Short mmCIF file of C-alpha atoms in Angstrom, two decimals:
data_model
loop_
_atom_site.label_atom_id
_atom_site.label_comp_id
_atom_site.label_asym_id
_atom_site.label_seq_id
_atom_site.Cartn_x
_atom_site.Cartn_y
_atom_site.Cartn_z
CA MET A 1 15.86 8.67 17.81
CA LEU A 2 13.77 6.36 15.59
CA ALA A 3 10.73 6.77 17.82
CA GLU A 4 11.14 10.55 17.53
CA LEU A 5 11.18 10.31 13.72
CA PHE A 6 7.95 8.26 13.83
CA LEU A 7 6.35 10.94 16.00
CA GLU A 8 7.57 13.65 13.65
CA ALA A 9 5.97 11.84 10.70
CA SER A 10 2.77 11.37 12.69
CA ARG A 11 2.44 15.11 13.22
CA GLY A 12 2.65 15.67 9.48
CA CYS A 13 -0.43 13.54 8.83
CA ARG A 14 -2.49 14.30 11.96
CA THR A 15 -4.92 16.59 10.12
CA TRP A 16 -5.10 14.63 6.87
CA SER A 17 -4.97 11.00 7.99
CA PRO A 18 -6.11 10.03 11.49
CA LEU A 19 -5.41 6.39 10.60
CA THR A 20 -1.73 6.97 9.74
CA HIS A 21 -1.31 9.36 12.65
CA THR A 22 -2.67 6.80 15.14
CA LEU A 23 -0.60 3.99 13.63
CA LEU A 24 2.66 5.96 13.85
CA VAL A 25 2.05 7.23 17.38
CA SER A 26 1.38 3.66 18.53
CA ALA A 27 4.44 2.37 16.69
CA ALA A 28 6.59 5.10 18.26
CA ASP A 29 5.42 4.03 21.71
CA ASP A 30 6.16 0.41 20.82
CA LEU A 31 9.66 1.37 19.65
CA ALA A 32 10.33 3.23 22.90
CA ARG A 33 9.33 0.10 24.85
CA GLY A 34 11.44 -2.24 22.69
CA GLY A 35 8.39 -3.98 21.19
CA ILE A 36 7.95 -5.84 17.90
CA THR A 37 8.38 -2.63 15.89
CA THR A 38 12.07 -2.62 16.84
CA ARG A 39 12.49 -5.91 14.95
CA VAL A 40 10.45 -4.67 11.99
CA MET A 41 12.64 -1.55 11.77
CA ALA A 42 15.95 -3.26 12.59
CA GLY A 43 18.77 -1.59 10.67
CA ALA A 44 16.95 1.74 10.41
CA GLU A 45 18.07 3.06 13.79
CA ARG A 46 20.43 5.64 12.25
CA ASP A 47 18.43 6.45 9.12
CA PRO A 48 18.42 10.19 8.36
CA ARG A 49 15.25 12.21 8.81
CA GLY A 50 14.83 12.69 5.05
CA THR A 51 14.29 8.96 4.49
CA VAL A 52 11.07 9.18 6.57
CA PRO A 53 11.24 5.73 8.21
CA GLY A 54 7.79 6.18 9.74
CA LEU A 55 6.14 6.53 6.35
CA ARG A 56 8.13 3.55 5.05
CA PHE A 57 6.71 1.55 7.95
CA ALA A 58 3.15 2.71 7.22
CA GLY A 59 3.61 1.99 3.51
CA ALA A 60 4.87 -1.54 4.16
CA LEU A 61 1.81 -2.36 6.27
CA HIS A 62 -0.49 -0.82 3.69
CA ARG A 63 1.08 -2.96 0.98
CA LEU A 64 0.22 -6.15 2.88
CA VAL A 65 -3.33 -4.82 3.23
CA LEU A 66 -3.55 -4.11 -0.51
CA GLU A 67 -2.30 -7.61 -1.30
CA GLY A 68 -5.06 -9.12 0.85
CA ARG A 69 -2.64 -10.64 3.36
CA ALA A 70 -3.77 -8.76 6.48
CA PRO A 71 -7.57 -9.09 6.54
CA GLU A 72 -8.19 -7.99 10.14
CA LEU A 73 -6.04 -4.90 9.66
CA ALA A 74 -7.69 -4.28 6.26
CA ALA A 75 -10.98 -3.72 8.06
CA HIS A 76 -9.57 -0.32 9.09
CA TYR A 77 -8.52 0.79 5.58
CA PRO A 78 -11.02 2.63 3.34
CA THR A 79 -8.73 1.99 0.35
CA VAL A 80 -9.92 -1.64 0.48
CA GLY A 81 -13.43 -0.92 1.72
CA GLY A 82 -12.72 -0.81 5.47
CA ARG A 83 -13.69 1.68 8.12
CA PRO A 84 -11.15 2.89 10.69
CA ARG A 85 -11.67 2.09 14.37
CA LEU A 86 -8.77 3.98 15.85
CA ASP A 87 -9.23 2.50 19.32
CA ARG A 88 -8.62 -1.01 17.90
CA LEU A 89 -6.13 -0.17 15.13
CA TRP A 90 -2.89 -1.04 16.94
CA GLU A 91 -4.42 -4.14 18.49
CA ASP A 92 -5.20 -5.44 14.99
CA ALA A 93 -1.82 -4.33 13.62
CA LEU A 94 0.23 -6.26 16.18
CA PRO A 95 -0.52 -9.78 14.84
CA VAL A 96 0.49 -8.60 11.34
CA LEU A 97 3.78 -7.25 12.69
CA HIS A 98 4.52 -10.54 14.43
CA GLU A 99 3.51 -12.75 11.50
CA HIS A 100 5.29 -10.77 8.79
CA THR A 101 8.26 -9.35 10.73
CA ASP A 102 10.98 -10.35 8.27
CA GLU A 103 9.00 -9.35 5.20
CA LEU A 104 8.09 -5.98 6.67
CA ASN A 105 11.72 -5.42 7.59
CA ALA A 106 12.72 -6.14 3.99
CA LEU A 107 10.06 -3.77 2.69
CA THR A 108 10.99 -0.91 5.00
CA SER A 109 14.73 -1.28 4.45
CA GLY A 110 14.57 -1.85 0.69
CA THR A 111 12.29 0.99 -0.36
CA VAL A 112 12.08 4.78 -0.48
CA VAL A 113 9.00 6.92 0.02
CA GLN A 114 7.50 7.74 -3.37
CA THR A 115 4.07 9.35 -3.40
CA ASN A 116 4.31 10.72 -6.98
CA GLU A 117 1.19 12.81 -6.35
CA PRO A 118 -0.72 13.31 -9.63
CA GLY A 119 -2.59 16.24 -8.06
CA ARG A 120 0.55 18.27 -8.78
CA SER A 121 -0.36 18.12 -12.47
CA GLY A 122 -2.83 20.92 -11.69
CA PRO A 123 -0.17 23.52 -10.78
CA LEU A 124 2.07 22.14 -13.53
CA PHE A 125 -0.67 22.62 -16.16
CA GLY A 126 -1.18 26.27 -15.24
CA GLY A 127 2.55 26.85 -14.84
CA LEU A 128 3.32 25.50 -18.30
CA HIS A 129 0.64 27.68 -19.86
CA THR A 130 2.15 30.70 -18.10
CA ALA A 131 5.70 29.85 -19.13
CA THR A 132 4.86 29.25 -22.80
CA ARG A 133 2.88 32.49 -23.03
CA LEU A 134 5.56 34.62 -21.37
CA ALA A 135 8.30 33.09 -23.55
CA ALA A 136 6.24 33.84 -26.65
CA ASP A 137 5.48 37.40 -25.54
CA ALA A 138 9.21 38.02 -24.98
CA VAL A 139 9.90 37.54 -28.70
CA GLY A 140 6.63 38.89 -30.08
CA ARG A 141 5.46 35.44 -31.09
CA ARG A 142 1.70 35.11 -31.65
CA THR A 143 1.42 31.45 -30.73
CA ALA A 144 2.77 29.80 -27.58
CA PHE A 145 5.97 27.77 -27.74
CA PRO A 146 5.67 23.98 -27.78
CA VAL A 147 7.25 22.34 -24.72
CA ARG A 148 10.05 19.90 -24.09
CA LEU A 149 9.37 18.75 -20.52
CA LEU A 150 12.25 17.36 -18.44
CA GLU A 151 11.36 16.03 -14.99
CA VAL A 152 13.98 15.35 -12.32
CA GLY A 153 12.95 12.92 -9.57
CA ALA A 154 9.96 11.68 -11.54
CA SER A 155 9.35 8.42 -9.61
CA GLY A 156 6.70 6.69 -11.77
CA GLY A 157 6.39 9.67 -14.12
CA LEU A 158 2.73 10.34 -13.34
CA ASN A 159 3.09 14.09 -13.86
CA LEU A 160 4.60 13.82 -17.35
CA ARG A 161 1.29 14.19 -19.18
CA PRO A 162 -0.37 17.40 -17.86
CA HIS A 163 -1.82 18.01 -21.36
CA ARG A 164 -3.65 14.65 -21.20
CA VAL A 165 -5.63 15.36 -17.99
CA ALA A 166 -9.22 16.64 -17.79
CA TYR A 167 -9.22 19.53 -15.30
CA ARG A 168 -12.62 20.36 -13.84
CA VAL A 169 -12.45 24.06 -12.96
CA ASP A 170 -15.71 25.74 -11.97
CA ASP A 171 -18.18 24.80 -14.73
CA GLU A 172 -15.49 24.19 -17.33
CA VAL A 173 -13.34 21.24 -18.40
CA LEU A 174 -9.82 22.24 -19.39
CA GLY A 175 -7.12 20.11 -20.98
CA ASP A 176 -8.18 16.78 -22.48
CA ARG A 177 -11.90 16.36 -21.77
CA TYR A 178 -11.75 12.71 -22.94
CA SER A 179 -8.99 11.71 -20.55
CA PRO A 180 -9.42 8.70 -18.23
CA PHE A 181 -7.91 10.95 -15.52
CA ALA A 182 -10.29 13.72 -14.44
CA LEU A 183 -8.86 16.05 -11.80
CA ASP A 184 -10.58 18.68 -9.70
CA PRO A 185 -7.55 20.87 -8.92
CA SER A 186 -9.55 22.91 -6.34
CA TRP A 187 -8.17 26.21 -7.59
CA THR A 188 -8.67 29.60 -6.04
CA GLY A 189 -8.21 32.05 -8.89
CA ARG A 190 -6.59 31.16 -12.20
CA PRO A 191 -3.32 31.82 -13.99
CA GLU A 192 -3.22 35.10 -15.90
CA VAL A 193 -3.28 33.33 -19.29
CA ASP A 194 -5.88 31.70 -21.52
CA LEU A 195 -6.02 28.06 -20.40
CA ARG A 196 -8.17 27.13 -23.40
CA ASP A 197 -5.17 27.50 -25.70
CA SER A 198 -3.60 24.23 -26.78
CA LEU A 199 -0.72 23.06 -24.60
CA ARG A 200 1.67 21.16 -26.84
CA LEU A 201 4.25 18.82 -25.32
CA VAL A 202 6.45 17.69 -28.16
CA ARG A 203 9.03 15.80 -26.09
CA ARG A 204 9.08 14.40 -22.56
CA ALA A 205 11.88 12.76 -20.60
CA ALA A 206 12.52 11.99 -16.94
CA CYS A 207 14.94 10.50 -14.46
CA ASP A 208 14.86 9.14 -10.93
CA LEU A 209 17.30 7.31 -8.66
CA ASN A 210 14.61 4.69 -8.05
CA PRO A 211 12.22 4.77 -11.03
CA VAL A 212 8.90 2.96 -10.71
CA ASP A 213 7.50 1.06 -13.69
CA VAL A 214 3.77 1.73 -13.37
CA SER A 215 3.01 -0.65 -16.24
CA THR A 216 3.57 -3.51 -13.76
CA GLU A 217 1.40 -4.58 -10.86
CA ASP A 218 4.40 -4.29 -8.55
CA GLY A 219 4.84 -0.66 -9.59
CA ARG A 220 1.17 0.12 -9.01
CA LEU A 221 1.29 -1.49 -5.57
CA HIS A 222 4.48 0.31 -4.65
CA LEU A 223 3.06 3.77 -5.33
CA SER A 224 -0.37 2.88 -3.96
CA SER A 225 1.07 1.69 -0.66
CA PHE A 226 2.27 5.22 0.17
CA VAL A 227 -1.22 6.69 -0.12
CA TRP A 228 -2.53 7.09 3.42
CA GLY A 229 -5.12 4.38 3.88
CA ASP A 230 -8.01 6.65 4.88
CA GLN A 231 -7.73 8.95 1.85
CA PRO A 232 -9.91 7.25 -0.79
CA GLU A 233 -10.12 10.39 -2.97
CA ARG A 234 -6.35 10.58 -3.18
CA TRP A 235 -6.27 6.83 -3.82
CA ASP A 236 -8.73 7.13 -6.74
CA ARG A 237 -6.70 10.00 -8.19
CA LEU A 238 -3.56 7.87 -8.18
CA GLN A 239 -5.26 4.89 -9.82
CA SER A 240 -6.64 7.09 -12.62
CA ALA A 241 -3.22 8.65 -13.19
CA ILE A 242 -1.63 5.19 -13.41
CA ASP A 243 -4.30 4.13 -15.94
CA LEU A 244 -3.44 7.18 -18.06
CA ALA A 245 0.29 6.47 -17.76
CA ARG A 246 -0.27 2.94 -19.06
CA LEU A 247 -2.09 4.34 -22.10
CA ASP A 248 0.60 7.00 -22.71
CA PRO A 249 3.92 5.52 -21.51
CA VAL A 250 6.97 7.72 -20.94
CA PRO A 251 10.00 5.82 -19.61
CA VAL A 252 11.80 7.14 -16.54
CA ARG A 253 15.55 6.58 -16.69
CA ARG A 254 17.51 5.47 -13.63
CA ALA A 255 20.05 8.27 -13.21
CA THR A 256 21.23 11.02 -10.89
CA GLY A 257 19.57 14.35 -11.60
CA PRO A 258 22.59 16.59 -12.34
CA GLU A 259 24.31 14.17 -14.74
CA TRP A 260 21.08 13.37 -16.58
CA LEU A 261 20.13 17.04 -16.78
CA ALA A 262 23.56 18.00 -18.14
CA GLU A 263 23.06 15.47 -20.93
CA GLN A 264 19.54 16.69 -21.72
CA LEU A 265 20.53 20.37 -21.73
CA ALA A 266 23.77 19.99 -23.68
CA ARG A 267 22.27 21.73 -26.71
CA PRO A 268 19.47 24.31 -26.85
CA GLU A 269 16.51 23.34 -29.06
CA ARG A 270 15.23 26.05 -31.38
CA ASP A 271 11.51 26.88 -31.50
CA VAL A 272 10.88 24.86 -28.35
CA LEU A 273 10.57 25.95 -24.72
CA THR A 274 12.60 23.54 -22.60
CA VAL A 275 11.07 23.25 -19.13
CA VAL A 276 12.94 21.63 -16.24
CA TRP A 277 10.36 20.51 -13.69
CA HIS A 278 10.51 18.91 -10.25
CA SER A 279 8.09 18.64 -7.35
CA VAL A 280 8.77 17.81 -3.70
CA VAL A 281 12.13 16.16 -4.38
CA TRP A 282 14.57 18.89 -3.29
CA GLN A 283 14.50 17.76 0.35
CA TYR A 284 15.78 14.33 -0.70
CA VAL A 285 18.71 15.66 -2.79
CA SER A 286 22.19 15.76 -1.25
CA PRO A 287 23.90 19.15 -0.85
CA ALA A 288 26.52 18.11 -3.42
CA ASP A 289 23.90 17.20 -6.02
CA ARG A 290 21.98 20.41 -5.31
CA ALA A 291 25.08 22.47 -6.02
CA MET A 292 25.85 20.47 -9.16
CA GLY A 293 22.27 20.80 -10.38
CA ARG A 294 22.33 24.57 -9.92
CA ALA A 295 25.59 24.76 -11.88
CA VAL A 296 24.20 22.65 -14.74
CA LEU A 297 21.09 24.83 -14.93
CA ALA A 298 23.11 28.07 -14.79
CA GLU A 299 25.30 26.91 -17.67
CA ALA A 300 22.26 25.94 -19.73
CA ALA A 301 20.60 29.27 -18.94
CA SER A 302 23.66 31.10 -20.27
CA ARG A 303 23.16 29.34 -23.62
CA ALA A 304 19.41 29.99 -23.85
CA THR A 305 18.23 32.32 -26.63
CA PRO A 306 14.91 34.07 -27.29
CA MET A 307 14.05 31.38 -29.85
CA ALA A 308 15.46 28.52 -27.72
CA PRO A 309 14.29 29.57 -24.25
CA LEU A 310 14.72 27.67 -21.01
CA ALA A 311 12.43 27.57 -17.97
CA LEU A 312 12.70 26.19 -14.45
CA LEU A 313 9.31 25.30 -12.96
CA VAL A 314 9.28 23.79 -9.47
CA TYR A 315 6.73 22.95 -6.79
CA GLU A 316 8.64 22.68 -3.54
CA PRO A 317 8.14 23.49 0.15
CA ARG A 318 9.51 26.71 1.58
CA ARG A 319 9.50 27.67 5.25
CA ALA A 320 7.01 30.42 6.00
CA HIS A 321 7.04 31.60 9.62
CA THR A 322 6.55 28.43 11.71
CA ALA A 323 5.28 26.12 8.94
CA TYR A 324 6.02 25.11 5.37
CA GLU A 325 4.08 26.23 2.31
CA PHE A 326 4.37 24.75 -1.15
CA ARG A 327 5.16 27.33 -3.82
CA LEU A 328 5.01 27.10 -7.61
CA LEU A 329 8.10 28.97 -8.81
CA LEU A 330 8.99 29.93 -12.38
CA LYS A 331 12.23 31.24 -13.87
CA LEU A 332 12.55 31.94 -17.59
CA TRP A 333 15.73 32.59 -19.59
CA PRO A 334 16.81 34.75 -21.37
CA ALA A 335 13.63 36.78 -20.68
CA GLY A 336 14.68 37.28 -17.05
CA VAL A 337 11.29 36.29 -15.64
CA SER A 338 11.27 35.20 -11.97
CA LEU A 339 7.82 34.62 -10.45
CA CYS A 340 6.01 32.83 -7.67
CA LEU A 341 2.77 31.79 -9.34
CA GLY A 342 0.94 30.66 -6.21
CA THR A 343 0.84 28.33 -3.23
CA GLY A 344 -0.92 25.10 -2.40
CA ALA A 345 -1.02 21.90 -0.40
CA GLY A 346 1.75 19.32 -0.64
CA HIS A 347 -0.35 17.08 -2.89
CA GLY A 348 -1.01 19.97 -5.30
CA VAL A 349 -4.70 20.12 -4.35
CA PRO A 350 -5.97 22.69 -3.41
CA PHE A 351 -3.97 25.49 -5.01
CA THR A 352 -4.24 29.30 -4.97
CA TRP A 353 -3.03 31.32 -7.96
CA ASP A 354 -1.42 34.59 -6.90
CA THR A 355 1.43 35.83 -9.08
CA GLN A 356 4.22 37.65 -7.24
CA THR A 357 7.84 38.50 -8.00
CA TRP A 358 10.19 35.72 -6.87
CA ASN A 359 13.47 37.14 -5.60
#
């Protein structure tokens, strides 16, 4: 079973990360033969699919590489200046697995996969502009609503400052042109609103079951370890987002989503658009918490007013034919707006804007 989960994870990164794909296929074979990987992953034999044990394994190895404690393996990782040699990768990984068996077991058993992809700030930026404009139009307001942004499953909170990012779109820089985090969102099309208008976030709050403090070196290493080791562009994007987060801190509270959200939405806020946002977390939420979260949101939506509107903005995978696509979905109360704003890659980059009715 565990070997099958490793192979499943390997298929998900085959196109994007040959290094991670090769590592997981080799580890799956080693698991099937009862090799050293069985000791590294001891205790994970019955882990559910959603915990992605293969990516926890890859992240644990990458962390040792980032800490400079696996030099021969590091030679394969572009994130530390290496160059992959896939035919030798497993051969150089084996000594690390033997030398650090107990530590790797502790890392894989004591962590959860948290990519916290800052590329998703691109869809969020356009989605917030769309939501604020539509909420304003619904009441005949000339200027867009300011935003109270509430993120569920925020991890390190790297997507809590979409107004502080410099977005390079065509020959234009949108957002904060002086930001230390410059993002090419690789958009096809644009939202049907003026992105040069000021996006005002007046309050931000977030929760996560396992929040990451990116102001610490441990927090930086934790998130960095889950970047696939042969994706230097994605790596650089994460480091820039962490630098911005350290300049503009927003604490992430340790809490379950439904209970935290019920507290945050207890009272509508006048003259502010409250936006509940989450991205690629729904698959990790239990059925009970999903149902509770829907109920909390429905109750809050019933209390929303034209001058205290509420929006749900999510970037989550949906099955389309034989594969998954990531959709940016917007609901707005009491205006009754329900739209799919576009689709993109899991990391938020690239993204195609194409507004359709969301049923």
